[in-house]
Amino acid sequence: MTHWLIAPIVLPAMLAPFIVLAARYHIGIQRVFSLAGVVALIAISAGLTWATADGTVLLYQLGDWAAPFGIVVVGDRLSTLMILLTSVLALCVLIYAISSEWDNRGRHFHALFQFQLMGILGAFLTGDLFNLFVFFEVLLIASYGLMIHAGGNRRLRAGVQYVLFNLIGSTLFLFALGSIYAETGTLNMADLALRVTLVDAEATVGIRVAAVLLLLVFAIKAALVPLHFWLPASYAEAPAPVAALFAIMTKVGAYAIIRVYTMIFPPDLTATAGLHVTWLMPAALLSLAIGMVGVLAAKKFDRLVAFSIIGSMGMVLVSIALFTPAGIASALYYIIHSTLAGAALFLIVDLVRTSRANLELTAQAPVRGETIIAGLFFVSAIAMAGLPPLSGFLGKLLLLDAAFGSDLVVWVWAVVLISSLISIVGFARAGSTLFWKSQSVDAETVAKTTPATLSYVAVGALVTLLALHTIFAGQMHRYTTAIATQLFAPTAYITTVMETPGKLSDGAKDKEDH
């Protein structure tokens, strides 16, 4: 058992109250500790990713209580990859928040930021469904505080909408957990994977209800159409660094679908056969189409980026809905890409905001630092639209290749290709309006605010990571393929969780008695 596995949860959980209690009125100290914490998270996450790269499954038993009675934290290839992605994204976002002074426009930004990281990282590492619910609630509370940071009626209204939708998801989650526990007597994921196969064929109603409810909950988190209405306003109105961090939050829903529906309710499980496989693909294709149509129809720059997140999640969920190793591998490759591209675009929105009266896609005053911002936008936009040579194009190729074995291959190809064309037109229209037509406006109306150099560095870092994701596409795809292979053969995960004794297990007590 490695104690490092619990560190990504404990570290931000300790930093957040420390910042509130000891550095409440000292923004400089808050920044130092927050940055140091995120850098430490990157180091820890990188170490855990390296440790699990060979297929090793890491386990931490809280209080040394063995599963299924104790709470466990589990690290495999998938979970450690996601915490590393989150930590790297958090550093870029935090640098931008500090350089742009967003963290000083309201109270407790850094404490809420750390709590948000605790919730996200905990959701990726937890080994049981109840604690997945707990971490969902932690990130929900923290994200609401971050969303209304710096105030404003529109931001508050969007925040309330966001909370209401997610509270509905939380309620459904509790119903699902109750149904599962009533049928199986456990909520540990590894234990559930064993017990659901033992349920009698005539007594699977509770399991089927729980499987559907969980899919609805995770679909809300992933902004799957028609459960996506909370996202456009919430992400568009949130402060730019917060919206950039939120680029990983929809991936928590995708992660949960991958984890639960490959291990607990796999496609070949008789009790839930046909439930998620049948309905997820049409909804995912609809999400992709509506998201990219929203990109074309958006009248404001921030709404355009928010709809592109919906479209990118549609792409991810189409890959997941194939429920094959090739489909999951392409989904994971695209998750990394869309997280980086979406975060970069939200930060670029803020760079544009500093020089314009509003974010309407109409001809206005030129943007300060236009050449640099336009270049960053160009790279991020073609990445999100899926144009060659960047990773978005490669991710779509992987998806199209994986779809050949599906009965809906024609629909997948048609929707992916047509939506890609629509997104290209939408981003091209936005870019030409922001950085070309603006030249015809009187230069005297240009705002005096100039983005800080570190703001460009933060966005540039995300764009550089996109380029590296493209350059090392072969290695990344081989790694995501290894992850998918491990997911569809969960024996190592289940064995590690269920057969590792704890000091307070029955076996340990028996030894002490002798």
Coordinates of C-alpha atoms in Angstrom, one line a residue:
M1 CA 0.0 0.0 0.0
T2 CA 1.4 3.4 -1.0
H3 CA 0.5 6.5 1.0
W4 CA 1.3 8.7 -2.0
L5 CA -2.0 7.7 -3.6
I6 CA -4.0 9.6 -1.0
A7 CA -1.8 12.7 -1.3
P8 CA -3.6 14.3 -4.3
I9 CA -6.7 14.4 -2.1
V10 CA -5.2 15.3 1.2
L11 CA -2.9 18.1 0.0
P12 CA -5.6 20.4 -1.4
A13 CA -7.8 19.5 1.5
M14 CA -5.2 20.8 3.9
L15 CA -4.2 23.8 1.9
A16 CA -7.7 25.2 1.5
P17 CA -8.4 25.7 5.2
F18 CA -4.9 26.9 5.8
I19 CA -5.3 29.6 3.2
V20 CA -8.6 30.7 4.8
L21 CA -7.4 30.6 8.4
A22 CA -3.8 31.8 8.1
A23 CA -3.6 33.9 4.9
R24 CA -7.1 35.3 4.5
Y25 CA -5.9 38.9 4.1
H26 CA -2.6 38.2 2.4
I27 CA -3.1 37.6 -1.3
G28 CA 0.6 37.2 -1.9
I29 CA 0.9 34.3 0.7
Q30 CA -2.3 32.7 -0.8
R31 CA -0.7 32.7 -4.2
V32 CA 2.6 31.2 -3.0
F33 CA 0.9 28.3 -1.2
S34 CA -1.6 27.7 -3.9
L35 CA 1.1 27.6 -6.6
A36 CA 3.3 25.4 -4.5
G37 CA 0.5 23.0 -3.9
V38 CA -0.3 22.7 -7.5
V39 CA 3.3 22.1 -8.5
A40 CA 3.5 19.4 -5.8
L41 CA 0.3 17.9 -7.2
I42 CA 2.0 17.7 -10.6
A43 CA 5.0 16.0 -9.2
I44 CA 2.9 13.5 -7.2
S45 CA 0.6 12.8 -10.1
A46 CA 3.5 12.3 -12.5
G47 CA 5.1 9.8 -10.0
L48 CA 1.8 7.9 -9.7
T49 CA 1.4 7.8 -13.5
W50 CA 4.9 6.4 -13.8
A51 CA 4.2 3.8 -11.2
T52 CA 1.0 2.5 -12.9
A53 CA 2.3 2.8 -16.5
D54 CA 3.2 -0.9 -16.5
G55 CA -0.3 -2.0 -15.5
T56 CA 0.2 -2.0 -11.7
V57 CA -2.9 -1.1 -9.7
L58 CA -2.1 0.9 -6.6
L59 CA -4.3 0.7 -3.5
Y60 CA -4.7 2.8 -0.3
Q61 CA -7.0 1.6 2.5
L62 CA -8.1 4.4 4.8
G63 CA -7.7 3.3 8.4
D64 CA -6.2 0.0 7.1
W65 CA -9.7 -1.3 6.7
A66 CA -9.9 -3.8 3.8
A67 CA -12.5 -3.7 1.1
P68 CA -15.4 -3.9 0.9
F69 CA -16.0 -2.5 4.4
G70 CA -13.3 0.1 4.3
I71 CA -12.9 3.2 2.1
V72 CA -10.3 2.6 -0.6
V73 CA -8.5 4.9 -3.0
V74 CA -7.4 3.1 -6.2
G75 CA -4.9 4.2 -8.8
D76 CA -4.6 2.5 -12.2
R77 CA -3.6 3.8 -15.6
L78 CA -6.9 5.6 -16.2
S79 CA -7.2 7.4 -12.8
T80 CA -3.5 8.5 -12.7
L81 CA -3.7 9.9 -16.2
M82 CA -6.7 11.9 -15.3
I83 CA -5.2 13.4 -12.1
L84 CA -2.0 14.3 -14.0
L85 CA -4.1 16.0 -16.7
T86 CA -6.0 17.9 -14.0
S87 CA -2.9 19.0 -12.2
V88 CA -1.2 20.3 -15.3
L89 CA -4.3 22.2 -16.3
A90 CA -4.6 23.6 -12.8
L91 CA -1.1 25.1 -13.0
C92 CA -1.8 26.9 -16.3
V93 CA -5.2 28.2 -15.0
L94 CA -3.7 29.4 -11.7
I95 CA -0.9 31.2 -13.4
Y96 CA -3.5 33.0 -15.6
A97 CA -5.7 33.8 -12.6
I98 CA -2.8 35.4 -10.7
S99 CA -1.4 37.3 -13.7
S100 CA -4.8 38.7 -14.7
E101 CA -5.7 39.5 -11.0
W102 CA -8.8 37.5 -11.3
D103 CA -8.0 35.9 -7.9
N104 CA -8.1 39.3 -6.3
R105 CA -11.5 40.3 -7.6
G106 CA -13.4 38.4 -4.9
R107 CA -12.7 36.5 -1.7
H108 CA -11.4 33.0 -1.0
F109 CA -10.5 32.2 -4.7
H110 CA -7.5 30.1 -3.8
A111 CA -9.2 28.2 -1.0
L112 CA -12.1 27.3 -3.3
F113 CA -9.7 26.5 -6.1
Q114 CA -8.0 23.9 -3.8
F115 CA -11.3 22.5 -2.7
Q116 CA -12.3 22.2 -6.4
L117 CA -9.1 20.2 -7.1
M118 CA -9.8 18.0 -4.1
G119 CA -13.2 17.1 -5.5
I120 CA -12.0 16.5 -9.0
L121 CA -9.0 14.4 -8.0
G122 CA -11.0 12.5 -5.4
A123 CA -13.6 11.6 -8.0
F124 CA -10.9 10.1 -10.2
L125 CA -9.2 8.1 -7.5
T126 CA -12.1 6.8 -5.4
G127 CA -12.8 3.1 -5.4
D128 CA -16.5 3.2 -4.3
L129 CA -19.7 4.8 -5.6
F130 CA -20.7 6.5 -2.4
N131 CA -17.4 8.4 -2.2
L132 CA -17.8 9.3 -5.8
F133 CA -21.0 10.9 -4.8
V134 CA -19.2 12.7 -1.9
F135 CA -16.5 14.1 -4.2
F136 CA -19.2 15.2 -6.7
E137 CA -20.7 17.2 -4.0
V138 CA -17.4 18.7 -2.9
L139 CA -16.6 19.9 -6.4
L140 CA -20.2 21.1 -6.9
I141 CA -20.0 23.4 -3.8
A142 CA -16.5 24.7 -4.6
S143 CA -17.4 25.2 -8.3
Y144 CA -20.5 27.3 -7.3
G145 CA -18.3 29.5 -5.1
L146 CA -15.8 29.9 -8.0
M147 CA -18.5 30.6 -10.6
I148 CA -19.9 33.6 -8.7
H149 CA -16.4 34.9 -7.8
A150 CA -16.3 38.7 -8.3
G151 CA -20.2 38.8 -8.3
G152 CA -22.6 40.1 -10.9
N153 CA -26.3 39.4 -11.4
R154 CA -25.8 37.5 -14.6
R155 CA -23.1 35.4 -13.0
L156 CA -25.3 34.7 -10.0
R157 CA -28.3 33.7 -12.2
A158 CA -26.1 31.3 -14.2
G159 CA -24.7 29.9 -11.0
V160 CA -28.2 29.2 -9.6
Q161 CA -29.1 27.4 -12.8
Y162 CA -25.9 25.4 -12.6
V163 CA -26.6 24.4 -9.0
L164 CA -30.2 23.4 -9.6
F165 CA -29.4 21.1 -12.5
N166 CA -26.6 19.4 -10.5
L167 CA -28.7 19.1 -7.4
I168 CA -31.2 17.1 -9.6
G169 CA -28.3 14.9 -10.6
S170 CA -27.2 14.5 -6.9
T171 CA -30.8 13.4 -6.0
L172 CA -30.8 10.8 -8.8
F173 CA -27.4 9.6 -7.7
L174 CA -28.7 8.9 -4.1
F175 CA -31.7 7.0 -5.5
A176 CA -29.3 5.0 -7.7
L177 CA -27.0 4.2 -4.7
G178 CA -30.0 3.1 -2.6
S179 CA -31.2 0.8 -5.4
I180 CA -27.7 -0.8 -5.8
Y181 CA -27.1 -1.2 -2.1
A182 CA -30.6 -2.7 -1.6
E183 CA -29.8 -5.3 -4.3
T184 CA -26.1 -6.1 -3.6
G185 CA -25.3 -4.9 -0.1
T186 CA -22.2 -3.0 -1.2
L187 CA -21.1 0.1 -3.0
N188 CA -17.4 -0.8 -3.5
M189 CA -16.8 -0.8 -7.3
A190 CA -14.7 -3.9 -7.3
D191 CA -17.1 -5.8 -5.1
L192 CA -20.0 -4.7 -7.2
A193 CA -18.3 -6.0 -10.3
L194 CA -18.4 -9.4 -8.6
R195 CA -21.8 -9.3 -7.1
V196 CA -23.9 -8.0 -10.0
T197 CA -23.0 -11.1 -11.9
L198 CA -24.6 -13.2 -9.2
V199 CA -28.0 -11.5 -9.2
D200 CA -30.8 -13.9 -10.3
A201 CA -32.2 -13.2 -13.8
E202 CA -35.7 -12.6 -12.3
A203 CA -34.4 -10.1 -9.7
T204 CA -32.5 -7.6 -11.9
V205 CA -35.1 -4.8 -11.8
G206 CA -33.3 -2.9 -9.1
I207 CA -29.9 -3.2 -10.9
R208 CA -31.4 -2.1 -14.2
V209 CA -33.0 1.0 -12.5
A210 CA -29.7 1.9 -10.8
A211 CA -27.8 1.5 -14.1
V212 CA -30.2 3.9 -15.9
L213 CA -30.2 6.4 -13.0
L214 CA -26.4 6.4 -12.9
L215 CA -26.2 7.0 -16.6
L216 CA -28.5 10.0 -16.2
V217 CA -26.4 11.4 -13.4
F218 CA -23.2 11.0 -15.3
A219 CA -24.8 12.4 -18.5
I220 CA -25.8 15.6 -16.5
K221 CA -22.1 16.0 -15.4
A222 CA -21.0 15.4 -19.0
A223 CA -23.5 17.8 -20.5
L224 CA -25.1 15.2 -22.7
V225 CA -28.0 16.4 -24.8
P226 CA -30.8 16.9 -23.6
L227 CA -29.3 17.4 -20.2
H228 CA -26.9 20.1 -21.3
F229 CA -28.9 23.3 -20.7
W230 CA -26.9 24.3 -17.6
L231 CA -23.6 24.5 -19.4
P232 CA -23.7 27.4 -22.0
A233 CA -24.7 30.1 -19.5
S234 CA -22.7 28.7 -16.6
Y235 CA -19.4 28.4 -18.5
A236 CA -19.9 31.6 -20.5
E237 CA -20.6 33.7 -17.4
A238 CA -18.0 32.2 -15.1
P239 CA -14.7 34.0 -14.6
A240 CA -12.3 33.0 -17.4
P241 CA -9.8 30.9 -15.2
V242 CA -12.8 29.2 -13.6
A243 CA -14.3 28.3 -17.0
A244 CA -10.9 27.0 -18.1
L245 CA -10.7 24.7 -15.1
F246 CA -14.3 23.6 -15.7
A247 CA -13.0 22.2 -19.0
I248 CA -12.0 19.1 -17.0
M249 CA -15.3 18.9 -15.0
T250 CA -17.4 17.5 -17.9
K251 CA -14.6 14.9 -18.2
V252 CA -15.5 13.7 -14.7
G253 CA -18.8 12.6 -16.1
A254 CA -17.1 10.8 -19.0
Y255 CA -14.7 9.2 -16.7
A256 CA -17.5 7.9 -14.5
I257 CA -19.3 6.4 -17.5
I258 CA -16.1 4.7 -18.6
R259 CA -15.3 3.3 -15.1
V260 CA -18.8 2.1 -14.2
Y261 CA -19.9 0.8 -17.5
T262 CA -16.8 -1.2 -18.3
M263 CA -16.3 -2.7 -14.8
I264 CA -19.7 -2.8 -13.0
F265 CA -22.1 -2.9 -15.9
P266 CA -20.1 -4.0 -18.9
P267 CA -21.8 -4.4 -22.3
D268 CA -21.9 -8.2 -21.9
L269 CA -23.6 -8.2 -18.5
T270 CA -27.0 -9.9 -19.0
A271 CA -28.8 -7.9 -16.3
T272 CA -28.2 -4.6 -18.0
A273 CA -27.8 -5.6 -21.6
G274 CA -29.0 -3.1 -24.1
L275 CA -29.6 -0.2 -21.6
H276 CA -26.6 2.2 -22.0
V277 CA -25.3 0.7 -25.3
T278 CA -28.7 1.4 -27.0
W279 CA -29.3 4.9 -25.8
L280 CA -25.9 6.5 -25.3
M281 CA -24.8 6.6 -28.9
P282 CA -27.9 8.5 -30.3
A283 CA -27.7 11.1 -27.5
A284 CA -23.9 11.5 -28.1
L285 CA -24.4 12.1 -31.8
L286 CA -27.1 14.6 -31.0
S287 CA -24.8 16.4 -28.5
L288 CA -22.0 16.6 -31.2
A289 CA -24.4 18.0 -33.7
I290 CA -26.1 20.5 -31.4
G291 CA -22.8 21.7 -30.0
M292 CA -21.3 22.5 -33.3
V293 CA -24.5 24.1 -34.6
G294 CA -24.3 26.3 -31.5
V295 CA -20.7 27.3 -32.4
L296 CA -22.0 28.5 -35.8
A297 CA -25.1 30.2 -34.4
A298 CA -23.5 31.9 -31.3
K299 CA -23.6 35.7 -31.2
K300 CA -21.1 36.0 -28.4
F301 CA -17.5 34.7 -28.2
D302 CA -17.9 33.2 -24.8
R303 CA -21.1 31.3 -25.8
L304 CA -19.3 30.0 -28.9
V305 CA -16.6 28.4 -26.8
A306 CA -19.2 27.0 -24.3
F307 CA -21.0 25.3 -27.2
S308 CA -17.7 23.9 -28.5
I309 CA -17.3 22.2 -25.1
I310 CA -20.7 20.5 -25.6
G311 CA -19.7 19.4 -29.1
S312 CA -16.3 18.1 -27.9
M313 CA -18.1 16.1 -25.2
G314 CA -20.4 14.7 -27.9
M315 CA -17.3 13.5 -29.7
V316 CA -15.9 11.9 -26.5
L317 CA -19.2 10.2 -25.7
V318 CA -19.6 8.9 -29.3
S319 CA -16.3 7.1 -28.8
I320 CA -17.3 5.8 -25.4
A321 CA -20.7 4.6 -26.7
L322 CA -18.9 2.2 -29.0
F323 CA -17.8 0.3 -25.8
T324 CA -14.9 -1.3 -27.5
P325 CA -11.2 -1.0 -26.6
A326 CA -10.6 1.0 -29.8
G327 CA -13.4 3.3 -29.0
I328 CA -12.4 3.9 -25.4
A329 CA -8.8 4.5 -26.5
S330 CA -9.9 7.2 -29.0
A331 CA -12.1 8.7 -26.3
L332 CA -9.2 9.0 -23.9
Y333 CA -6.9 10.5 -26.5
Y334 CA -9.6 13.1 -27.4
I335 CA -10.3 13.9 -23.7
I336 CA -6.8 15.1 -23.3
H337 CA -7.0 17.2 -26.5
S338 CA -10.4 18.7 -25.8
T339 CA -9.5 19.6 -22.2
L340 CA -6.4 21.6 -23.3
A341 CA -8.1 23.2 -26.3
G342 CA -11.2 24.2 -24.4
A343 CA -9.2 25.7 -21.5
A344 CA -7.0 27.7 -23.9
L345 CA -10.1 29.1 -25.7
F346 CA -11.7 30.2 -22.5
L347 CA -8.5 32.1 -21.5
I348 CA -8.4 33.6 -25.0
V349 CA -11.9 34.9 -24.4
D350 CA -10.7 36.8 -21.4
L351 CA -7.7 38.2 -23.4
V352 CA -10.1 39.5 -26.0
R353 CA -12.5 40.9 -23.3
T354 CA -9.7 43.2 -22.0
S355 CA -9.8 45.2 -25.2
R356 CA -13.5 45.1 -26.2
A357 CA -16.6 46.7 -24.8
N358 CA -18.3 43.3 -25.0
L359 CA -17.9 39.9 -26.5
E360 CA -20.5 40.3 -29.3
L361 CA -19.2 38.9 -32.6
T362 CA -19.5 42.2 -34.3
A363 CA -16.9 44.6 -35.7
Q364 CA -15.4 46.6 -32.8
A365 CA -12.1 48.2 -31.7
P366 CA -8.9 46.3 -32.5
V367 CA -7.8 43.9 -29.8
R368 CA -4.6 44.9 -27.9
G369 CA -1.8 42.4 -28.6
E370 CA -3.9 41.3 -31.6
T371 CA -1.1 39.4 -33.4
I372 CA -0.3 37.2 -30.4
I373 CA -3.9 36.6 -29.4
A374 CA -5.0 35.9 -33.0
G375 CA -2.2 33.4 -33.3
L376 CA -3.2 31.6 -30.1
F377 CA -6.8 31.6 -31.2
F378 CA -5.9 30.3 -34.6
V379 CA -4.1 27.3 -33.2
S380 CA -6.7 26.6 -30.5
A381 CA -9.6 27.0 -33.0
I382 CA -8.2 24.6 -35.6
A383 CA -7.5 22.1 -32.8
M384 CA -11.1 22.3 -31.5
A385 CA -12.5 22.1 -35.0
G386 CA -10.4 19.1 -35.7
L387 CA -8.3 20.4 -38.6
P388 CA -4.9 18.8 -39.5
P389 CA -2.3 18.6 -38.3
L390 CA -3.2 19.0 -34.7
S391 CA -4.5 16.4 -32.2
G392 CA -8.2 17.1 -32.8
F393 CA -7.8 15.8 -36.4
L394 CA -6.0 12.7 -35.2
G395 CA -8.6 12.1 -32.5
K396 CA -11.4 12.2 -35.0
L397 CA -9.5 9.8 -37.3
L398 CA -9.1 7.4 -34.3
L399 CA -12.9 7.6 -33.7
L400 CA -13.8 7.1 -37.3
D401 CA -11.6 4.1 -37.5
A402 CA -13.0 2.6 -34.2
A403 CA -16.6 3.1 -35.5
F404 CA -16.1 0.6 -38.4
G405 CA -17.4 -2.3 -36.3
S406 CA -20.5 -0.4 -35.2
D407 CA -24.0 -0.9 -36.6
L408 CA -24.3 3.0 -36.7
V409 CA -21.0 3.5 -38.6
V410 CA -22.8 5.5 -41.3
W411 CA -24.4 7.8 -38.8
V412 CA -21.1 8.3 -36.9
W413 CA -19.2 9.2 -40.0
A414 CA -21.9 11.5 -41.3
V415 CA -22.4 13.4 -38.0
V416 CA -18.6 13.7 -37.3
L417 CA -17.7 15.0 -40.7
I418 CA -20.7 17.4 -41.1
S419 CA -20.3 18.8 -37.6
S420 CA -16.6 19.3 -38.2
L421 CA -17.4 21.4 -41.3
I422 CA -19.9 23.4 -39.3
S423 CA -17.4 24.1 -36.5
I424 CA -14.8 25.2 -39.0
V425 CA -17.2 27.7 -40.5
G426 CA -18.2 28.9 -37.0
F427 CA -14.7 29.4 -35.7
A428 CA -13.7 31.1 -39.0
R429 CA -16.5 33.5 -38.7
A430 CA -15.6 34.3 -35.1
G431 CA -11.9 34.8 -35.9
S432 CA -12.5 37.0 -39.0
T433 CA -14.9 39.2 -37.0
L434 CA -12.6 39.5 -33.9
F435 CA -9.2 40.0 -35.6
W436 CA -9.9 41.2 -39.2
K437 CA -13.1 43.2 -39.3
S438 CA -12.0 45.0 -36.1
Q439 CA -9.4 46.9 -38.2
S440 CA -12.2 49.0 -39.7
V441 CA -13.2 50.5 -36.3
D442 CA -11.9 53.8 -35.0
A443 CA -8.7 53.0 -33.0
E444 CA -9.5 55.7 -30.5
T445 CA -12.1 53.4 -28.9
V446 CA -9.4 50.8 -28.0
A447 CA -9.4 49.9 -24.3
K448 CA -6.3 50.8 -22.3
T449 CA -6.0 47.5 -20.5
T450 CA -3.1 45.3 -21.7
P451 CA -2.9 41.6 -20.7
A452 CA 0.1 40.7 -18.5
T453 CA 2.9 38.7 -20.0
L454 CA 2.2 35.7 -17.8
S455 CA -1.3 35.6 -19.2
Y456 CA 0.2 34.9 -22.6
V457 CA 2.5 32.4 -21.1
A458 CA -0.4 30.4 -19.5
V459 CA -2.3 30.2 -22.8
G460 CA 0.9 29.5 -24.7
A461 CA 1.6 26.6 -22.3
L462 CA -1.8 25.0 -23.1
V463 CA -1.2 25.5 -26.8
T464 CA 2.3 24.0 -26.5
L465 CA 0.8 21.0 -24.7
L466 CA -1.6 20.6 -27.6
A467 CA 1.3 20.6 -30.0
L468 CA 3.1 18.0 -27.9
H469 CA 0.0 15.9 -27.8
T470 CA 0.1 15.9 -31.6
I471 CA 3.8 15.2 -31.9
F472 CA 3.7 12.3 -29.5
A473 CA 0.3 11.0 -30.8
G474 CA 1.7 7.5 -31.5
Q475 CA 3.0 7.1 -27.9
M476 CA -0.2 8.6 -26.4
H477 CA -2.4 6.4 -28.5
R478 CA -0.5 3.3 -27.5
Y479 CA -0.9 4.4 -23.8
T480 CA -4.6 5.0 -24.1
T481 CA -4.9 1.6 -25.9
A482 CA -3.2 0.0 -22.9
I483 CA -5.6 1.8 -20.6
A484 CA -8.6 0.5 -22.6
T485 CA -7.2 -3.0 -22.5
Q486 CA -6.9 -2.8 -18.7
L487 CA -10.4 -1.5 -18.4
F488 CA -12.0 -4.3 -20.4
A489 CA -9.9 -6.9 -18.3
P490 CA -10.5 -5.5 -14.8
T491 CA -9.3 -8.7 -13.0
A492 CA -6.1 -7.0 -11.7
Y493 CA -8.2 -4.0 -10.4
I494 CA -10.7 -6.3 -8.7
T495 CA -8.0 -8.6 -7.3
T496 CA -5.9 -5.8 -5.9
V497 CA -8.9 -4.2 -4.1
M498 CA -10.6 -7.3 -2.8
E499 CA -7.7 -9.5 -1.9
T500 CA -5.3 -7.0 -0.3
P501 CA -5.6 -7.6 3.5
G502 CA -5.8 -4.7 5.9
K503 CA -4.3 -4.5 9.4
L504 CA -7.9 -4.4 10.7
S505 CA -9.2 -7.2 8.5
D506 CA -10.3 -10.5 9.9
G507 CA -7.2 -12.2 8.8
A508 CA -5.0 -9.7 10.6
K509 CA -7.1 -10.1 13.8
D510 CA -6.8 -13.9 13.6
K511 CA -3.0 -13.6 13.5
E512 CA -3.0 -11.3 16.4
D513 CA -5.1 -13.7 18.4
H514 CA -2.7 -16.6 17.8

